[in-house]
Coordinates of C-alpha atoms in Angstrom, one line a residue:
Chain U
X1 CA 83.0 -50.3 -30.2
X2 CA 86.0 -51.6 -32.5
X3 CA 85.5 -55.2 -32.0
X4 CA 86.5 -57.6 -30.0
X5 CA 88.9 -57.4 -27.5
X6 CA 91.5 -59.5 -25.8
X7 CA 94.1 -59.6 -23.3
X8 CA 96.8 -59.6 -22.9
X9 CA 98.4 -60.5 -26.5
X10 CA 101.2 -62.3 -25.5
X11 CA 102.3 -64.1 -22.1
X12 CA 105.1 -66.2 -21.3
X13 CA 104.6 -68.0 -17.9
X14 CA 106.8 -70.9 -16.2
X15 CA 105.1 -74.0 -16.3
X16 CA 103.0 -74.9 -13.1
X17 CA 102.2 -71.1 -12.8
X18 CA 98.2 -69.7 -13.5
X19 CA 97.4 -67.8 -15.8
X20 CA 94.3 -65.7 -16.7
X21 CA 93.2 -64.0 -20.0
X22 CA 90.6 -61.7 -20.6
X23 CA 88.0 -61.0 -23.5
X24 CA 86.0 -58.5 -24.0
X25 CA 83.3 -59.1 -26.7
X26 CA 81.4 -56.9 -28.8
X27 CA 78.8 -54.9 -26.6
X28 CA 75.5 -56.0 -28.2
X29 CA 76.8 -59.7 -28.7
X30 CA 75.5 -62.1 -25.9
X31 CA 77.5 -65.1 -27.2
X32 CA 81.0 -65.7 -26.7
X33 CA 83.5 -68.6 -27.8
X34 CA 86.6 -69.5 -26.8
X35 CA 89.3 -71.2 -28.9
X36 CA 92.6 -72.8 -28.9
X37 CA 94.8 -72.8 -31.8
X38 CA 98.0 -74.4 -31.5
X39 CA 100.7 -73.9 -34.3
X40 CA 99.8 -75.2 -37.5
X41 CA 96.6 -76.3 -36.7
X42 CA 92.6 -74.9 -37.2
X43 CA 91.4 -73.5 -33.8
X44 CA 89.6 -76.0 -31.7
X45 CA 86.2 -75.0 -29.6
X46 CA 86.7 -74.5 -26.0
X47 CA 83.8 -73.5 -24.2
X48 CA 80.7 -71.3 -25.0
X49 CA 78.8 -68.8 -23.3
X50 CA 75.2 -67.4 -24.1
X51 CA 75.2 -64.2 -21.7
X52 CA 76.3 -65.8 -18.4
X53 CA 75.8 -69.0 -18.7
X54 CA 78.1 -71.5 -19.6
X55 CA 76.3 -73.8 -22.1
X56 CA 78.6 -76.1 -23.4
X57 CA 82.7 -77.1 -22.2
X58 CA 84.6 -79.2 -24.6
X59 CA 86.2 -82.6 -23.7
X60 CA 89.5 -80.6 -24.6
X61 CA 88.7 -78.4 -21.3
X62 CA 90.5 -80.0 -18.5
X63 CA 89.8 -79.7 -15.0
X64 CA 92.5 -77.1 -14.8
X65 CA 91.0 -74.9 -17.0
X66 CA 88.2 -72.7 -15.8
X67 CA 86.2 -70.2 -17.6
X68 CA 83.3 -67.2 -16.4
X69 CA 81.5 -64.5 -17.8
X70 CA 79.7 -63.1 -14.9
X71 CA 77.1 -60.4 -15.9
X72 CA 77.3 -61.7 -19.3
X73 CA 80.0 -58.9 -20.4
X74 CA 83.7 -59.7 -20.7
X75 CA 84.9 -63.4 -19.9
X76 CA 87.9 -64.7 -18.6
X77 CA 89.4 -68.1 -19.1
X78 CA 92.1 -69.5 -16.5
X79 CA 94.5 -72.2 -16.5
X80 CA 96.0 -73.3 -13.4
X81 CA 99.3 -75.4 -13.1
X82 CA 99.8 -74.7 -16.7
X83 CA 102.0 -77.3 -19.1
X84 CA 103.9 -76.9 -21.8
X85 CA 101.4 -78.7 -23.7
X86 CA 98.9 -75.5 -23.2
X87 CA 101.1 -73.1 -25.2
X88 CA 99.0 -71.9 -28.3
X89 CA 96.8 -69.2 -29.0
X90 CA 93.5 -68.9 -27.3
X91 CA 91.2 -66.8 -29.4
X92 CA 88.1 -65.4 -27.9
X93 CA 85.0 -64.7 -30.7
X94 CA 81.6 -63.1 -30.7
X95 CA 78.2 -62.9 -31.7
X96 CA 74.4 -61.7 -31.5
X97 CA 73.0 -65.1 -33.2
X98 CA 73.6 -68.7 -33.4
X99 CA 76.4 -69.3 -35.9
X100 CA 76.9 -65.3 -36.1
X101 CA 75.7 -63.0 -38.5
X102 CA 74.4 -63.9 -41.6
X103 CA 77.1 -62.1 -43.8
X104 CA 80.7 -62.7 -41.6
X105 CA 79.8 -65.1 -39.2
X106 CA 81.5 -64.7 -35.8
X107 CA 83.9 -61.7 -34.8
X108 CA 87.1 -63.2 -33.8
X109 CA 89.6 -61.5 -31.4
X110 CA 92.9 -60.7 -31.8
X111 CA 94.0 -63.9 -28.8
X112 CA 96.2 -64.1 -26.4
X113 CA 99.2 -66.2 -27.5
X114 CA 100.5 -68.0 -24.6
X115 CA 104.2 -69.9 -24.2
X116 CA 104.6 -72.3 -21.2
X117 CA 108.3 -72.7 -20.4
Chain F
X1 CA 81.1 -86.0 -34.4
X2 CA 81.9 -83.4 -37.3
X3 CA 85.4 -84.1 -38.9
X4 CA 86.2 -80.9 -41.3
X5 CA 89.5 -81.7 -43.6
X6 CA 91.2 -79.7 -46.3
X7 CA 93.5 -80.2 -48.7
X8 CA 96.2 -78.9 -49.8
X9 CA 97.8 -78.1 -46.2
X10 CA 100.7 -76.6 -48.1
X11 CA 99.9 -74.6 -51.6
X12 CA 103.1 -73.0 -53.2
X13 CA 101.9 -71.3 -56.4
X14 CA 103.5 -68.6 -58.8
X15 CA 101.7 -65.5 -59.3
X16 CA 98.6 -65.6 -62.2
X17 CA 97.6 -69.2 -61.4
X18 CA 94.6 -70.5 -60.7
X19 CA 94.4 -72.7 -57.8
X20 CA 91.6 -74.4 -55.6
X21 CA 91.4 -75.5 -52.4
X22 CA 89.0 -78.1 -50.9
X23 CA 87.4 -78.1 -47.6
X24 CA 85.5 -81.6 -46.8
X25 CA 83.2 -82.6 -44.1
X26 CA 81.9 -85.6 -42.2
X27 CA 78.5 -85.2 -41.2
X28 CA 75.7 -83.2 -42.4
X29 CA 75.5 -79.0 -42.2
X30 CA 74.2 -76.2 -44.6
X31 CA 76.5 -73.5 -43.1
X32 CA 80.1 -73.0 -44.0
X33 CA 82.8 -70.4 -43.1
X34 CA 85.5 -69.5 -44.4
X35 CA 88.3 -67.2 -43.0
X36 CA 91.8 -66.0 -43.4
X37 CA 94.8 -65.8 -41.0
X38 CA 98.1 -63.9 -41.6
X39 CA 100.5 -65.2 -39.5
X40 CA 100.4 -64.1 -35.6
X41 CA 97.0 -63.2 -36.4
X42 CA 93.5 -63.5 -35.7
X43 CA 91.1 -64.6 -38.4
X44 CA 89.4 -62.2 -40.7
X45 CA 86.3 -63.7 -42.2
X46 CA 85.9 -63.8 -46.0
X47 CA 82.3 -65.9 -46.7
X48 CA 79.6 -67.2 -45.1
X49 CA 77.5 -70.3 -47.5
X50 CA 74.3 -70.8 -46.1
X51 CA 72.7 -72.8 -48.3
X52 CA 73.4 -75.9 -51.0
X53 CA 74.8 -74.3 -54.5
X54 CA 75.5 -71.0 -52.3
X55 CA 78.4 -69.6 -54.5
X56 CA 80.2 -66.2 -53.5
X57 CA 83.1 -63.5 -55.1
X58 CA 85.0 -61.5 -53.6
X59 CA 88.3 -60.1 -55.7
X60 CA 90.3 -63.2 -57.0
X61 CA 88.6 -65.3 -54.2
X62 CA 85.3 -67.5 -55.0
X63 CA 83.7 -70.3 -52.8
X64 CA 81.0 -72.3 -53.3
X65 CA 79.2 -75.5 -51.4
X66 CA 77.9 -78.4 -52.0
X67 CA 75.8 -79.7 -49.3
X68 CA 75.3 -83.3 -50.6
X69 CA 78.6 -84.2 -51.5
X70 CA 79.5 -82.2 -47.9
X71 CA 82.2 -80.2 -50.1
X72 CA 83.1 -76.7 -50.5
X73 CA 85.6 -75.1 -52.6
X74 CA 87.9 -72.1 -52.2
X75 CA 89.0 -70.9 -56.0
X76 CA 91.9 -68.3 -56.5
X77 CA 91.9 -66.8 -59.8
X78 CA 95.3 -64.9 -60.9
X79 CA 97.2 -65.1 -57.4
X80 CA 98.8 -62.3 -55.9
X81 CA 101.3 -62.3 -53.2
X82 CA 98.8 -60.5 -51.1
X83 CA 96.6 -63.8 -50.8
X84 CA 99.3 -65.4 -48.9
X85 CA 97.9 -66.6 -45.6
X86 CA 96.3 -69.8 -44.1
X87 CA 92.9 -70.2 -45.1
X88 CA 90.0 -72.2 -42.9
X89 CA 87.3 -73.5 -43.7
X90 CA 84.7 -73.6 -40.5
X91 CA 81.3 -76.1 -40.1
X92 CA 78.7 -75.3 -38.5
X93 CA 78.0 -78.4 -35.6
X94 CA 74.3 -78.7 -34.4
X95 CA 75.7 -80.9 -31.7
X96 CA 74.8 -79.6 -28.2
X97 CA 75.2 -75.6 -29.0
X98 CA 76.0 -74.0 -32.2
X99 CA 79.6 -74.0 -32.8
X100 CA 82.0 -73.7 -35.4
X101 CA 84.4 -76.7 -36.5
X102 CA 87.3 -75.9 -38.0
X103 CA 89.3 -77.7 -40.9
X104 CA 93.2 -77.4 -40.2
X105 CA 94.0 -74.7 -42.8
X106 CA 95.7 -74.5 -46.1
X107 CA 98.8 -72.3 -45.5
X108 CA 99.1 -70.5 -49.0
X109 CA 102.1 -69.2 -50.5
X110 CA 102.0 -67.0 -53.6
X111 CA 105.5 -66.4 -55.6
X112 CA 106.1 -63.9 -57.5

C-alpha cells in the first residue's frame, strides 16, 4: 500500500458541467477527510467519513456537492453545476484513529486540482 | 468555532538565519500539526504536539506548544533553500467529529 490515493490529479471542466473525484485511502484506515484548498489559503474541512458513514458535512458543502464512501473503501466526492468559484484543490486524507496517528497525524493525498472555466 | 492564524504569511530570509514562525489559536486544544507543502503539492507532515510544553527537532526545524497561551512556534535554525515551502499549522477541533483546522500557511522563501 503506498499511501493514499487520488484521482484524477488535474481536471479542467466548463462551468455548469459535474465532476467527480476519487480517493482511495490507505487500506487499514477507516477514516477519511476531504479538503478544499484554494490558492493561497490553508485547506478547509469538507466532510468526514468513519467507514461508511458520513459523520459530519461542513457548512462549506453546498447542496451541489455530494460525497459517498459505500463499503467504507475508496470515496468519491461530486460537484454538480460546478462554478468558477469551486476551482481549488480538493485533498482527500486518511487515518486509523481520531486525529491520526500519534507520530504524523493524518496521511494526506496527493488532490485533485480542479479549474472551472 | 476554532480560528487558527499564523504569522508571517510571507517570510523572505537569506540563507543561515534564524527565523520563527507563529501559529495561534482561538479556542482550547492540546493537539497541534504541523505540515509542509511544496508548491502543486500535497502536504507532508513534519510534527505532531500532543501535549502542553511538547517540544520537537527535526534537522533545522523545532516546534513547540504552548497550550495556555493557545501558541505554537515553528523555529528555523540556519535556513537552507531546501526549507522553502508553505508551512501549516493544523488544530485539532473537538467540535462534532475530530477534525483538523488549518491556519492559512506561511509561504517561506530562503535566499541564498
Amino acid at each position: 500500500d503506498t499511501g493514499v490515493s487520488q484521482n484524477p490529479r488535474h481536471k479542467i471542466t466548463k462551468r455548469g458541467q459535474n465532476v467527480t473525484f476519487r480517493c482511495d485511502p490507505i487500506s487499514e484506515h477507516n477514516r477519511l477527510y476531504w479538503y478544499r484548498q484554494t490558492l493561497g489559503q490553508g485547506p478547509e474541512f469538507l466532510t468526514y467519513f468513519q467507514n461508511e458513514a458520513q459523520l459530519e458535512k461542513s457548512r462549506l458543502l453546498s447542496d451541489r456537492f455530494s460525497a459517498e464512501r459505500p463499503k467504507g473503501s475508496f470515496s468519491t466526492l461530486e460537484i454538480q453545476r460546478t462554478e468558477q468559484g469551486d476551482s481549488a484543490m480538493y485533498l482527500c486524507a486518511s487515518s486509523s484513529r481520531n486525529l491520526g496517528d500519534a507520530n504524523y497525524g493524518y496521511t494526506f493525498g496527493s488532490g485533485t486540482r480542479l479549474t472551472v472555466v | 468555532e476554532l480560528k487558527v492564524e499564523q504569522n508571517p504569511l510571507f517570510l523572505s530570509m537569506q540563507e543561515g538565519k534564524n527565523y520563527t514562525i507563529y501559529c495561534n489559536y482561538s479556542t482550547t486544544s492540546d493537539r497541534l500539526y504541523w505540515y509542509r507543502q511544496d508548491p502543486g503539492k500535497s502536504l507532508e507532515s513534519l510534527f505532531v504536539l500532543l501535549s502542553n510544553g511538547a517540544v520537537k527537532q527535526e534537522g533545522r526545524l523545532m516546534a513547540s506548544l504552548d497550550t495556555k497561551a493557545r501558541l505554537s512556534t515553528l523555529h528555523i535554525t540556519a535556513a537552507v533553500h531546501d526549507l522553502s515551502a508553505t508551512y501549516f499549522c493544523a488544530v485539532a477541533s473537538f467540535s462534532g467529529t475530530y477534525k483538523y483546522i488549518f491556519g492559512t500557511g506561511t509561504r517561506l522563501k530562503v535566499l541564498a
